[in-house]
Amino acid sequence: MIKIPDKKVTIIGAGMGGSLLAIYLARRNFEVDIYESRDCLENLPVVSHKSINQSLCVRGIRALQEVHLWDEVKRYASRETGRVIHQKDNLLYQAYGERQGFSEWSINRNDLNRTLIAEMKKYPSIRVQYDERCVEVDFENRTIFLEHRETGERRQHAVCLLIGADGIHSTLRKEMERAGLTDARLDVLDWGYKNIYIPAPKDGPLPFRGDAFHLWSKKSAAVFGIPNRAGFFTATITLPLTGPGSFESLTTRESLVAFFRDLCPDLAPYIAAYAGDFLEQPTTPFTSLYTSKWYYRDFCLLIGDSAHAMTIFYGQGINAAFEDCRIFAECLDCYYPDMETVFQMFQERRRPHTDVLAGACLRRFVELRDKYESSFFVARSSVEIALEKHFPNSFHSLYTLVVHTTMSYGSAYQRYTKERRLARLLGMDVLVFFGMIREAVRTMWHALRSQNA
Ligand SMILES: Cc1cc2nc3c(=O)[nH]c(=O)nc-3n(C[C@H](O)[C@H](O)[C@H](O)COP(=O)(O)OP(=O)(O)OC[C@H]3O[C@@H](n4cnc5c(N)ncnc54)[C@H](O)[C@@H]3O)c2cc1C
């Protein structure tokens, strides 16, 4: 017989997934205790509110809509209708599904986090305790150990159900590994990133489309720029960790300014002033995480990055964490009070798909790293975009299926493979071949022009 658990949940981490999950649970009459290792965002000085802009897509939005939070979040978000590729001599705008009118929404991470905090405050059944870091878990006695960030004081807390939403370096996951309850594999790439925050200039807006994602790229370097409705812009610089042209080699202001002038000449005048921020910041390597088991009996579960972190190349981390919350709630609605089945079904519905997504993110990274300048790659992308534009019901790029639909990541990948196979049978490769010739002529023409200039 299944024992009906008290409707009490403890969540570790009040980041993106943990906060939204608390709201989903409170709406189902659960009492929720959250322990967060950092100070509350609202108590931080304004200067540390600098944080990156991130993209929300239909997956994240759907989860926010289910708890009636999207209208509030949207107040801080700006619509992105496409991407601008900053080529050496050209600005190429690619709409996200011109006919279908797809869009993504850029939002500053702290604004999103603050909106979630404000929403949690509306529920008396959610209690958030900041500065409390979970440091140990006793699985047999259902107890967690917490350490206060400032005083170092340690205390223990008995829990009924435990959810780890504590990000890629999750303590719960490490404790599960230590107790032999799961295996986790972290694939750390030899590339990483740093972020730069560029405030809105006093004398007018930055000269970049505010409704688009921006990309500057060449072999072995890329900058992703995301504008914000408040006028500031954040740039994520991605490079190899070591070797020539790597983070390791950019150690002086001069080398950095020269690097920006070469890679993103139109952004360089604005970014150069923040070279100090870049030089002081540690480099974070890109990491993918695969975890064999996300739960232990009817006691604990991992969600979001703590279970399945992935690299940023489809901009899916928050979206996937929010989708986790929605699907977890569906499992809860079907199988509660049998929590072990809730956890098991959740893992069955999610893990195969987040594994597919992590693989797709890695392949996109490899394309960016190794093939971005190859005429085959450029021609194939252009043909895919053209096919998608002219046959919007029959052909979709993988990006569209992953980012602009809510079909499971696995189904998105299968559908893409099937449609692409069909397109190749119907002669897509011939179009790519002509595209390569066109690209080669274009490159030669620009080389000749710049020689003569
Ligand atoms: C440069 C960059 C750009 C990105 N861009 C996008 C994007 O455009 N779109 C997108 O969807 N995703 C993006 N992501 C990914 C996204 O930020 C993450 O996937 C997402 O934040 C994961 O949410 P989470 O709730 O699982 O973890 P987090 O948001 O990391 O939250 C974890 C929380 O747990 C707390 N915590 C950690 N350990 C403990 C502990 N032991 N005890 C108590 N609390 C603890 C942390 O302080 C934190 O508040 C990007 C990531 C990076 C690095």
Short mmCIF file of C-alpha atoms and ligand atoms in Angstrom, two decimals:
data_model
loop_
_atom_site.label_atom_id
_atom_site.label_comp_id
_atom_site.label_asym_id
_atom_site.label_seq_id
_atom_site.Cartn_x
_atom_site.Cartn_y
_atom_site.Cartn_z
CA MET A 1 0.00 0.00 0.00
CA ILE A 2 1.31 3.45 -0.88
CA LYS A 3 1.85 5.71 2.10
CA ILE A 4 0.35 9.13 1.41
CA PRO A 5 3.21 11.58 1.97
CA ASP A 6 2.61 14.87 3.75
CA LYS A 7 2.16 17.54 1.13
CA LYS A 8 5.53 18.99 2.05
CA VAL A 9 8.43 19.48 -0.33
CA THR A 10 11.93 20.81 0.24
CA ILE A 11 13.69 22.32 -2.76
CA ILE A 12 17.41 23.04 -2.90
CA GLY A 13 18.09 26.12 -5.03
CA ALA A 14 15.88 29.14 -5.77
CA GLY A 15 17.24 29.66 -9.28
CA MET A 16 15.14 29.34 -12.42
CA GLY A 17 13.79 25.80 -12.10
CA GLY A 18 13.53 25.73 -8.29
CA SER A 19 11.48 28.94 -8.10
CA LEU A 20 9.07 27.99 -10.86
CA LEU A 21 8.64 24.50 -9.43
CA ALA A 22 7.79 25.98 -6.01
CA ILE A 23 5.00 27.98 -7.68
CA TYR A 24 3.66 24.91 -9.49
CA LEU A 25 3.67 22.96 -6.21
CA ALA A 26 2.10 25.73 -4.12
CA ARG A 27 -0.73 25.85 -6.66
CA ARG A 28 -1.26 22.15 -5.89
CA ASN A 29 -1.48 22.84 -2.15
CA PHE A 30 2.01 21.71 -1.25
CA GLU A 31 3.96 23.39 1.54
CA VAL A 32 7.33 24.31 0.05
CA ASP A 33 10.60 25.08 1.85
CA ILE A 34 13.39 26.36 -0.37
CA TYR A 35 17.02 26.68 0.68
CA GLU A 36 19.16 28.95 -1.47
CA SER A 37 22.89 29.37 -0.96
CA ARG A 38 23.05 32.96 -2.22
CA ASP A 39 21.67 36.16 -0.76
CA CYS A 40 18.25 37.22 -2.03
CA LEU A 41 18.60 39.11 -5.30
CA GLU A 42 16.56 41.94 -3.83
CA ASN A 43 19.22 42.55 -1.16
CA LEU A 44 22.10 42.85 -3.60
CA PRO A 45 23.56 46.26 -4.50
CA VAL A 46 22.39 47.51 -7.87
CA VAL A 47 25.84 47.15 -9.44
CA SER A 48 25.81 43.40 -9.00
CA HIS A 49 22.47 43.31 -10.78
CA LYS A 50 24.44 43.27 -14.01
CA SER A 51 23.58 39.97 -15.50
CA ILE A 52 23.21 38.40 -18.88
CA ASN A 53 20.25 38.60 -21.21
CA GLN A 54 18.93 35.18 -22.12
CA SER A 55 16.39 33.92 -24.62
CA LEU A 56 13.07 32.42 -23.67
CA CYS A 57 11.29 30.38 -26.29
CA VAL A 58 7.88 28.76 -26.58
CA ARG A 59 8.84 25.88 -24.24
CA GLY A 60 9.66 28.16 -21.32
CA ILE A 61 6.76 30.47 -22.14
CA ARG A 62 4.26 27.60 -22.10
CA ALA A 63 5.37 26.63 -18.58
CA LEU A 64 5.08 30.26 -17.42
CA GLN A 65 1.63 30.55 -19.01
CA GLU A 66 0.38 27.52 -17.10
CA VAL A 67 0.94 29.38 -13.83
CA HIS A 68 -0.30 32.68 -15.31
CA LEU A 69 3.11 34.31 -15.05
CA TRP A 70 3.95 34.99 -18.67
CA ASP A 71 2.17 38.36 -18.87
CA GLU A 72 4.23 39.61 -15.94
CA VAL A 73 7.53 38.23 -17.30
CA LYS A 74 6.74 39.69 -20.73
CA ARG A 75 6.80 43.21 -19.24
CA TYR A 76 10.58 42.86 -18.92
CA ALA A 77 11.19 40.96 -22.13
CA SER A 78 11.73 42.08 -25.70
CA ARG A 79 10.75 40.15 -28.78
CA GLU A 80 13.48 38.75 -31.02
CA THR A 81 12.20 38.11 -34.51
CA GLY A 82 15.41 36.72 -35.97
CA ARG A 83 19.18 36.73 -35.91
CA VAL A 84 21.63 39.18 -37.44
CA ILE A 85 24.86 37.61 -38.67
CA HIS A 86 27.56 40.26 -38.73
CA GLN A 87 29.71 39.23 -41.68
CA LYS A 88 32.90 41.09 -42.58
CA ASP A 89 31.24 43.14 -45.27
CA ASN A 90 27.58 42.49 -44.77
CA LEU A 91 24.76 42.26 -42.24
CA LEU A 92 22.68 39.17 -42.87
CA TYR A 93 19.27 39.11 -41.18
CA GLN A 94 17.59 35.70 -40.89
CA ALA A 95 13.99 35.80 -39.65
CA TYR A 96 12.91 32.97 -37.35
CA GLY A 97 10.35 31.39 -39.66
CA GLU A 98 9.20 34.39 -41.67
CA ARG A 99 5.83 32.94 -42.58
CA GLN A 100 5.06 31.41 -39.23
CA GLY A 101 6.11 34.58 -37.37
CA PHE A 102 8.19 32.69 -34.79
CA SER A 103 9.91 34.71 -32.13
CA GLU A 104 12.00 34.39 -29.02
CA TRP A 105 12.07 36.75 -26.07
CA SER A 106 15.17 38.30 -24.63
CA ILE A 107 15.07 38.84 -20.89
CA ASN A 108 17.67 39.77 -18.36
CA ARG A 109 18.32 36.84 -16.06
CA ASN A 110 17.95 38.92 -12.90
CA ASP A 111 14.63 40.40 -14.06
CA LEU A 112 13.31 36.89 -14.64
CA ASN A 113 14.60 35.71 -11.27
CA ARG A 114 13.10 38.74 -9.50
CA THR A 115 9.71 38.15 -11.13
CA LEU A 116 9.75 34.56 -9.90
CA ILE A 117 10.71 35.71 -6.38
CA ALA A 118 7.87 38.26 -6.36
CA GLU A 119 5.42 35.57 -7.45
CA MET A 120 6.63 33.15 -4.77
CA LYS A 121 5.95 35.83 -2.15
CA LYS A 122 2.26 35.70 -3.05
CA TYR A 123 2.01 32.15 -1.71
CA PRO A 124 2.16 31.88 2.11
CA SER A 125 2.91 28.17 1.65
CA ILE A 126 6.31 28.94 0.05
CA ARG A 127 9.11 29.76 2.50
CA VAL A 128 12.47 30.71 0.98
CA GLN A 129 15.56 30.80 3.17
CA TYR A 130 18.58 32.52 1.66
CA ASP A 131 22.26 32.12 2.56
CA GLU A 132 21.62 28.46 3.37
CA ARG A 133 23.77 26.04 1.46
CA CYS A 134 22.89 22.36 1.42
CA VAL A 135 26.15 20.53 2.10
CA GLU A 136 25.15 16.96 2.84
CA VAL A 137 22.22 14.57 2.47
CA ASP A 138 21.40 11.54 4.63
CA PHE A 139 19.20 9.41 2.36
CA GLU A 140 18.23 6.79 4.93
CA ASN A 141 17.09 9.27 7.56
CA ARG A 142 15.67 11.75 5.04
CA THR A 143 17.70 14.62 6.41
CA ILE A 144 19.63 17.45 4.80
CA PHE A 145 22.48 19.42 6.35
CA LEU A 146 22.69 23.15 5.77
CA GLU A 147 25.49 25.63 6.29
CA HIS A 148 24.94 29.36 6.65
CA ARG A 149 26.93 31.32 4.05
CA GLU A 150 28.14 34.02 6.44
CA THR A 151 28.22 32.46 9.90
CA GLY A 152 29.18 28.96 8.80
CA GLU A 153 26.61 27.68 11.31
CA ARG A 154 25.49 24.15 10.50
CA ARG A 155 22.05 22.70 11.09
CA GLN A 156 19.99 19.78 9.96
CA HIS A 157 16.50 19.60 8.60
CA ALA A 158 14.25 16.55 8.25
CA VAL A 159 12.55 16.41 4.86
CA CYS A 160 9.64 14.51 3.42
CA LEU A 161 10.27 14.97 -0.32
CA LEU A 162 13.45 16.55 -1.62
CA ILE A 163 14.03 18.18 -5.00
CA GLY A 164 17.46 19.26 -6.18
CA ALA A 165 17.21 22.35 -8.39
CA ASP A 166 20.71 23.39 -7.44
CA GLY A 167 22.25 23.75 -10.85
CA ILE A 168 25.11 22.10 -12.67
CA HIS A 169 27.26 21.64 -9.54
CA SER A 170 24.34 20.18 -7.59
CA THR A 171 25.10 18.98 -4.07
CA LEU A 172 22.17 16.57 -4.17
CA ARG A 173 23.52 14.93 -7.33
CA LYS A 174 27.03 14.67 -5.86
CA GLU A 175 25.58 13.16 -2.69
CA MET A 176 23.59 10.65 -4.77
CA GLU A 177 26.81 9.74 -6.60
CA ARG A 178 28.69 9.40 -3.31
CA ALA A 179 26.00 7.05 -2.00
CA GLY A 180 26.12 4.98 -5.22
CA LEU A 181 22.56 5.99 -6.22
CA THR A 182 23.44 7.47 -9.61
CA ASP A 183 26.30 7.94 -12.06
CA ALA A 184 27.01 11.28 -13.62
CA ARG A 185 29.28 12.20 -16.49
CA LEU A 186 30.43 15.77 -17.01
CA ASP A 187 31.86 16.40 -20.49
CA VAL A 188 33.98 19.51 -20.24
CA LEU A 189 34.83 21.10 -23.59
CA ASP A 190 38.09 22.79 -24.47
CA TRP A 191 36.10 25.96 -25.18
CA GLY A 192 34.50 28.33 -22.71
CA TYR A 193 32.86 31.71 -22.31
CA LYS A 194 32.93 35.07 -20.61
CA ASN A 195 30.11 37.61 -20.52
CA ILE A 196 30.28 41.36 -20.97
CA TYR A 197 27.53 43.73 -19.94
CA ILE A 198 27.29 46.86 -22.10
CA PRO A 199 25.03 49.55 -20.60
CA ALA A 200 22.88 51.70 -22.87
CA PRO A 201 25.03 54.65 -24.05
CA LYS A 202 23.92 58.04 -22.68
CA ASP A 203 23.73 59.61 -26.15
CA GLY A 204 21.24 57.19 -27.71
CA PRO A 205 20.71 53.50 -28.26
CA LEU A 206 23.36 51.08 -29.51
CA PRO A 207 23.32 50.85 -33.31
CA PHE A 208 22.10 47.24 -33.37
CA ARG A 209 18.62 45.94 -34.05
CA GLY A 210 16.89 45.59 -30.70
CA ASP A 211 14.64 42.82 -31.94
CA ALA A 212 17.29 40.31 -32.96
CA PHE A 213 19.94 37.99 -31.65
CA HIS A 214 23.40 39.03 -32.93
CA LEU A 215 26.22 36.75 -33.99
CA TRP A 216 29.82 37.57 -34.84
CA SER A 217 31.86 34.56 -35.76
CA LYS A 218 35.01 33.35 -37.41
CA LYS A 219 36.98 30.15 -37.10
CA SER A 220 37.69 29.53 -33.43
CA ALA A 221 35.83 32.53 -32.01
CA ALA A 222 32.26 33.72 -31.66
CA VAL A 223 30.37 36.46 -29.88
CA PHE A 224 26.65 36.15 -29.16
CA GLY A 225 24.92 39.46 -28.47
CA ILE A 226 21.49 39.80 -26.91
CA PRO A 227 19.81 43.20 -26.55
CA ASN A 228 17.37 44.08 -23.82
CA ARG A 229 14.31 46.31 -23.86
CA ALA A 230 15.95 48.55 -21.25
CA GLY A 231 18.60 49.41 -23.88
CA PHE A 232 21.58 47.46 -22.59
CA PHE A 233 23.25 44.64 -24.40
CA THR A 234 25.10 41.57 -23.19
CA ALA A 235 27.75 39.78 -25.16
CA THR A 236 28.90 36.22 -24.56
CA ILE A 237 32.40 35.69 -25.91
CA THR A 238 33.21 32.08 -26.72
CA LEU A 239 36.75 30.93 -27.43
CA PRO A 240 39.10 27.99 -26.98
CA LEU A 241 40.51 27.86 -23.46
CA THR A 242 44.14 27.52 -24.49
CA GLY A 243 46.43 28.09 -27.47
CA PRO A 244 46.74 30.98 -29.92
CA GLY A 245 43.61 33.18 -30.09
CA SER A 246 42.30 31.63 -26.88
CA PHE A 247 41.22 33.10 -23.56
CA GLU A 248 44.66 32.24 -22.27
CA SER A 249 46.27 34.50 -24.89
CA LEU A 250 44.05 37.54 -24.20
CA THR A 251 45.67 38.89 -21.08
CA THR A 252 46.13 42.58 -21.83
CA ARG A 253 43.77 45.38 -22.72
CA GLU A 254 45.63 45.95 -25.99
CA SER A 255 45.38 42.33 -27.13
CA LEU A 256 41.71 42.31 -26.26
CA VAL A 257 40.89 45.51 -28.13
CA ALA A 258 42.75 44.20 -31.20
CA PHE A 259 40.82 40.94 -30.91
CA PHE A 260 37.45 42.73 -30.81
CA ARG A 261 38.41 45.00 -33.73
CA ASP A 262 39.17 41.96 -35.81
CA LEU A 263 36.19 39.78 -34.83
CA CYS A 264 33.45 42.35 -34.33
CA PRO A 265 34.57 45.76 -35.61
CA ASP A 266 31.10 47.29 -35.25
CA LEU A 267 30.79 46.14 -31.61
CA ALA A 268 34.40 46.92 -30.66
CA PRO A 269 33.90 50.65 -29.86
CA TYR A 270 31.23 49.77 -27.28
CA ILE A 271 32.77 46.65 -25.83
CA ALA A 272 36.34 47.99 -25.48
CA ALA A 273 35.40 50.14 -22.47
CA TYR A 274 34.54 46.96 -20.57
CA ALA A 275 37.79 45.15 -21.29
CA GLY A 276 38.53 45.30 -17.55
CA ASP A 277 35.40 43.24 -16.78
CA PHE A 278 36.57 40.67 -19.29
CA LEU A 279 40.10 40.45 -17.94
CA GLU A 280 38.97 40.11 -14.31
CA GLN A 281 36.42 37.40 -15.04
CA PRO A 282 37.35 33.74 -14.76
CA THR A 283 36.70 31.66 -17.87
CA THR A 284 33.94 29.08 -17.57
CA PRO A 285 34.32 26.00 -19.77
CA PHE A 286 31.27 24.66 -21.60
CA THR A 287 30.01 21.51 -19.94
CA SER A 288 27.37 18.90 -20.67
CA LEU A 289 26.03 16.69 -17.93
CA TYR A 290 24.49 13.23 -18.29
CA THR A 291 23.03 11.62 -15.16
CA SER A 292 21.99 7.96 -15.20
CA LYS A 293 19.28 8.17 -12.56
CA TRP A 294 17.47 11.32 -11.51
CA TYR A 295 15.69 10.03 -8.40
CA TYR A 296 16.01 7.81 -5.38
CA ARG A 297 12.96 5.82 -4.33
CA ASP A 298 10.10 8.12 -3.28
CA PHE A 299 12.50 10.51 -1.55
CA CYS A 300 14.38 12.78 -3.93
CA LEU A 301 14.59 14.01 -7.53
CA LEU A 302 16.91 16.15 -9.63
CA ILE A 303 15.54 18.72 -12.09
CA GLY A 304 16.97 21.33 -14.45
CA ASP A 305 20.73 21.71 -14.76
CA SER A 306 21.33 19.49 -11.73
CA ALA A 307 20.13 16.54 -13.84
CA HIS A 308 20.91 17.52 -17.44
CA ALA A 309 23.02 20.62 -18.03
CA MET A 310 23.91 21.31 -21.65
CA THR A 311 25.98 23.77 -23.62
CA ILE A 312 24.34 27.03 -24.63
CA PHE A 313 24.19 26.55 -28.40
CA TYR A 314 20.40 26.18 -28.66
CA GLY A 315 19.69 28.56 -25.73
CA GLN A 316 17.65 25.86 -23.99
CA GLY A 317 18.84 25.61 -20.35
CA ILE A 318 16.14 27.75 -18.73
CA ASN A 319 13.56 26.61 -21.24
CA ALA A 320 14.32 22.97 -20.48
CA ALA A 321 14.27 23.61 -16.70
CA PHE A 322 10.85 25.31 -17.05
CA GLU A 323 9.59 22.47 -19.24
CA ASP A 324 10.77 20.06 -16.52
CA CYS A 325 8.47 21.88 -14.06
CA ARG A 326 5.48 21.58 -16.38
CA ILE A 327 6.04 17.90 -17.06
CA PHE A 328 6.76 17.14 -13.41
CA ALA A 329 3.41 18.73 -12.52
CA GLU A 330 1.69 16.55 -15.14
CA CYS A 331 3.28 13.43 -13.62
CA LEU A 332 2.23 14.59 -10.17
CA ASP A 333 -1.35 15.09 -11.34
CA CYS A 334 -1.41 11.54 -12.74
CA TYR A 335 0.41 9.52 -10.08
CA TYR A 336 0.36 11.34 -6.73
CA PRO A 337 0.57 10.06 -3.96
CA ASP A 338 2.80 7.34 -5.44
CA MET A 339 5.88 9.55 -5.49
CA GLU A 340 8.28 6.89 -6.71
CA THR A 341 6.10 6.47 -9.81
CA VAL A 342 5.87 10.25 -10.19
CA PHE A 343 9.69 10.44 -10.17
CA GLN A 344 10.10 7.41 -12.43
CA MET A 345 7.59 8.65 -15.02
CA PHE A 346 9.15 12.09 -14.95
CA GLN A 347 12.58 10.63 -15.71
CA GLU A 348 11.12 8.42 -18.45
CA ARG A 349 9.41 11.38 -20.09
CA ARG A 350 12.41 13.68 -19.87
CA ARG A 351 15.78 11.98 -19.82
CA PRO A 352 15.82 10.48 -23.34
CA HIS A 353 14.95 13.91 -24.70
CA THR A 354 17.40 16.00 -22.71
CA ASP A 355 20.12 13.51 -23.75
CA VAL A 356 19.18 14.10 -27.41
CA LEU A 357 19.25 17.85 -26.83
CA ALA A 358 22.67 17.77 -25.16
CA GLY A 359 24.02 15.84 -28.19
CA ALA A 360 22.43 18.31 -30.61
CA CYS A 361 23.97 21.24 -28.69
CA LEU A 362 27.39 19.62 -29.00
CA ARG A 363 26.99 19.08 -32.75
CA ARG A 364 25.97 22.71 -33.17
CA PHE A 365 29.06 23.73 -31.25
CA VAL A 366 31.28 21.59 -33.52
CA GLU A 367 29.68 23.19 -36.60
CA LEU A 368 30.37 26.62 -35.18
CA ARG A 369 33.94 25.70 -34.27
CA ASP A 370 35.01 23.74 -37.34
CA LYS A 371 32.69 24.47 -40.21
CA TYR A 372 31.44 27.98 -39.84
CA GLU A 373 33.56 29.33 -42.67
CA SER A 374 33.32 26.27 -44.93
CA SER A 375 31.43 27.01 -48.12
CA PHE A 376 29.57 23.68 -47.75
CA PHE A 377 28.26 24.66 -44.34
CA VAL A 378 27.27 28.18 -45.42
CA ALA A 379 25.54 26.83 -48.54
CA ARG A 380 23.74 24.08 -46.63
CA SER A 381 22.44 26.57 -44.04
CA SER A 382 21.20 28.91 -46.78
CA VAL A 383 19.46 26.05 -48.59
CA GLU A 384 17.83 24.89 -45.35
CA ILE A 385 16.59 28.41 -44.63
CA ALA A 386 15.24 28.74 -48.19
CA LEU A 387 13.49 25.35 -48.03
CA GLU A 388 11.96 26.24 -44.70
CA LYS A 389 10.76 29.56 -46.07
CA HIS A 390 9.15 28.10 -49.19
CA PHE A 391 7.85 24.84 -47.68
CA PRO A 392 7.03 25.85 -44.09
CA ASN A 393 4.80 22.83 -43.54
CA SER A 394 7.13 20.20 -44.95
CA PHE A 395 10.66 21.25 -44.06
CA HIS A 396 12.03 22.56 -40.79
CA SER A 397 15.54 23.25 -39.61
CA LEU A 398 16.51 21.51 -36.39
CA TYR A 399 16.76 24.95 -34.77
CA THR A 400 13.10 25.64 -35.57
CA LEU A 401 11.93 22.29 -34.21
CA VAL A 402 13.96 22.60 -31.02
CA VAL A 403 13.39 26.27 -30.30
CA HIS A 404 10.04 27.12 -31.87
CA THR A 405 7.91 24.08 -31.06
CA THR A 406 7.04 22.21 -27.89
CA MET A 407 7.37 18.74 -29.39
CA SER A 408 9.73 16.60 -27.34
CA TYR A 409 13.41 17.11 -28.17
CA GLY A 410 13.67 13.49 -29.33
CA SER A 411 10.70 13.83 -31.71
CA ALA A 412 12.13 17.11 -32.99
CA TYR A 413 15.37 15.38 -33.88
CA GLN A 414 13.61 12.42 -35.52
CA ARG A 415 11.40 14.68 -37.58
CA TYR A 416 14.35 16.77 -38.71
CA THR A 417 16.29 13.66 -39.80
CA LYS A 418 13.29 12.34 -41.72
CA GLU A 419 12.54 15.62 -43.49
CA ARG A 420 16.18 16.12 -44.37
CA ARG A 421 16.46 12.61 -45.81
CA LEU A 422 13.45 13.33 -48.01
CA ALA A 423 14.85 16.72 -49.05
CA ARG A 424 18.13 15.07 -50.06
CA LEU A 425 16.26 12.47 -52.11
CA LEU A 426 14.46 15.32 -53.87
CA GLY A 427 17.72 17.03 -54.80
CA MET A 428 18.73 19.22 -51.87
CA ASP A 429 22.39 18.32 -52.45
CA VAL A 430 22.27 19.80 -55.95
CA LEU A 431 21.06 23.08 -54.49
CA VAL A 432 23.84 22.94 -51.89
CA PHE A 433 26.38 22.37 -54.68
CA PHE A 434 25.20 25.48 -56.56
CA GLY A 435 25.11 27.35 -53.26
CA MET A 436 28.77 26.45 -52.70
CA ILE A 437 29.72 27.81 -56.11
CA ARG A 438 27.80 31.00 -55.39
CA GLU A 439 29.49 31.32 -51.98
CA ALA A 440 32.94 30.75 -53.52
CA VAL A 441 32.30 33.45 -56.15
CA ARG A 442 31.03 35.85 -53.48
CA THR A 443 34.14 35.26 -51.33
CA MET A 444 36.48 35.76 -54.31
CA TRP A 445 34.67 38.92 -55.31
CA HIS A 446 35.01 40.41 -51.82
CA ALA A 447 38.68 39.38 -51.63
CA LEU A 448 39.37 41.11 -54.97
CA ARG A 449 37.43 44.19 -53.92
CA SER A 450 39.31 44.54 -50.62
CA GLN A 451 42.66 44.02 -52.45
CA ASN A 452 41.81 46.86 -54.81
CA ALA A 453 40.53 49.14 -52.07
C1 LIG B 1 26.41 32.22 -20.91
C2 LIG B 1 25.11 31.47 -20.77
C3 LIG B 1 24.04 31.80 -21.58
C4 LIG B 1 22.84 31.10 -21.47
N1 LIG B 1 21.81 31.46 -22.26
C5 LIG B 1 20.63 30.81 -22.13
C6 LIG B 1 19.52 31.22 -22.92
O1 LIG B 1 19.59 32.15 -23.73
N2 LIG B 1 18.35 30.54 -22.77
C7 LIG B 1 18.23 29.50 -21.89
O2 LIG B 1 17.14 28.92 -21.80
N3 LIG B 1 19.27 29.11 -21.12
C8 LIG B 1 20.46 29.74 -21.21
N4 LIG B 1 21.51 29.37 -20.42
C9 LIG B 1 21.37 28.22 -19.49
C10 LIG B 1 20.63 28.59 -18.19
O3 LIG B 1 21.21 29.71 -17.58
C11 LIG B 1 20.64 27.42 -17.20
O4 LIG B 1 20.44 26.23 -17.88
C12 LIG B 1 19.51 27.60 -16.17
O5 LIG B 1 19.78 28.71 -15.35
C13 LIG B 1 19.34 26.34 -15.31
O6 LIG B 1 18.37 26.55 -14.33
P1 LIG B 1 18.41 25.73 -12.96
O7 LIG B 1 17.28 26.20 -12.13
O8 LIG B 1 18.51 24.29 -13.25
O9 LIG B 1 19.78 26.14 -12.29
P2 LIG B 1 20.27 27.62 -11.81
O10 LIG B 1 19.47 28.67 -12.49
O11 LIG B 1 21.73 27.56 -11.96
O12 LIG B 1 19.86 27.63 -10.28
C14 LIG B 1 20.52 26.88 -9.29
C15 LIG B 1 20.32 27.59 -7.96
O13 LIG B 1 20.74 26.73 -6.91
C16 LIG B 1 21.54 27.46 -5.98
N5 LIG B 1 22.42 26.46 -5.34
C17 LIG B 1 23.46 25.80 -5.91
N6 LIG B 1 23.98 24.92 -5.03
C18 LIG B 1 23.26 25.04 -3.89
C19 LIG B 1 23.31 24.38 -2.63
N7 LIG B 1 24.22 23.43 -2.37
N8 LIG B 1 22.43 24.74 -1.67
C20 LIG B 1 21.49 25.70 -1.91
N9 LIG B 1 21.40 26.35 -3.10
C21 LIG B 1 22.26 26.01 -4.08
C22 LIG B 1 22.26 28.47 -6.85
O14 LIG B 1 22.71 29.57 -6.08
C23 LIG B 1 21.17 28.86 -7.84
O15 LIG B 1 20.36 29.90 -7.37
C24 LIG B 1 22.72 30.04 -20.52
C25 LIG B 1 23.79 29.71 -19.70
C26 LIG B 1 24.98 30.41 -19.82
C27 LIG B 1 26.11 30.03 -18.94
#
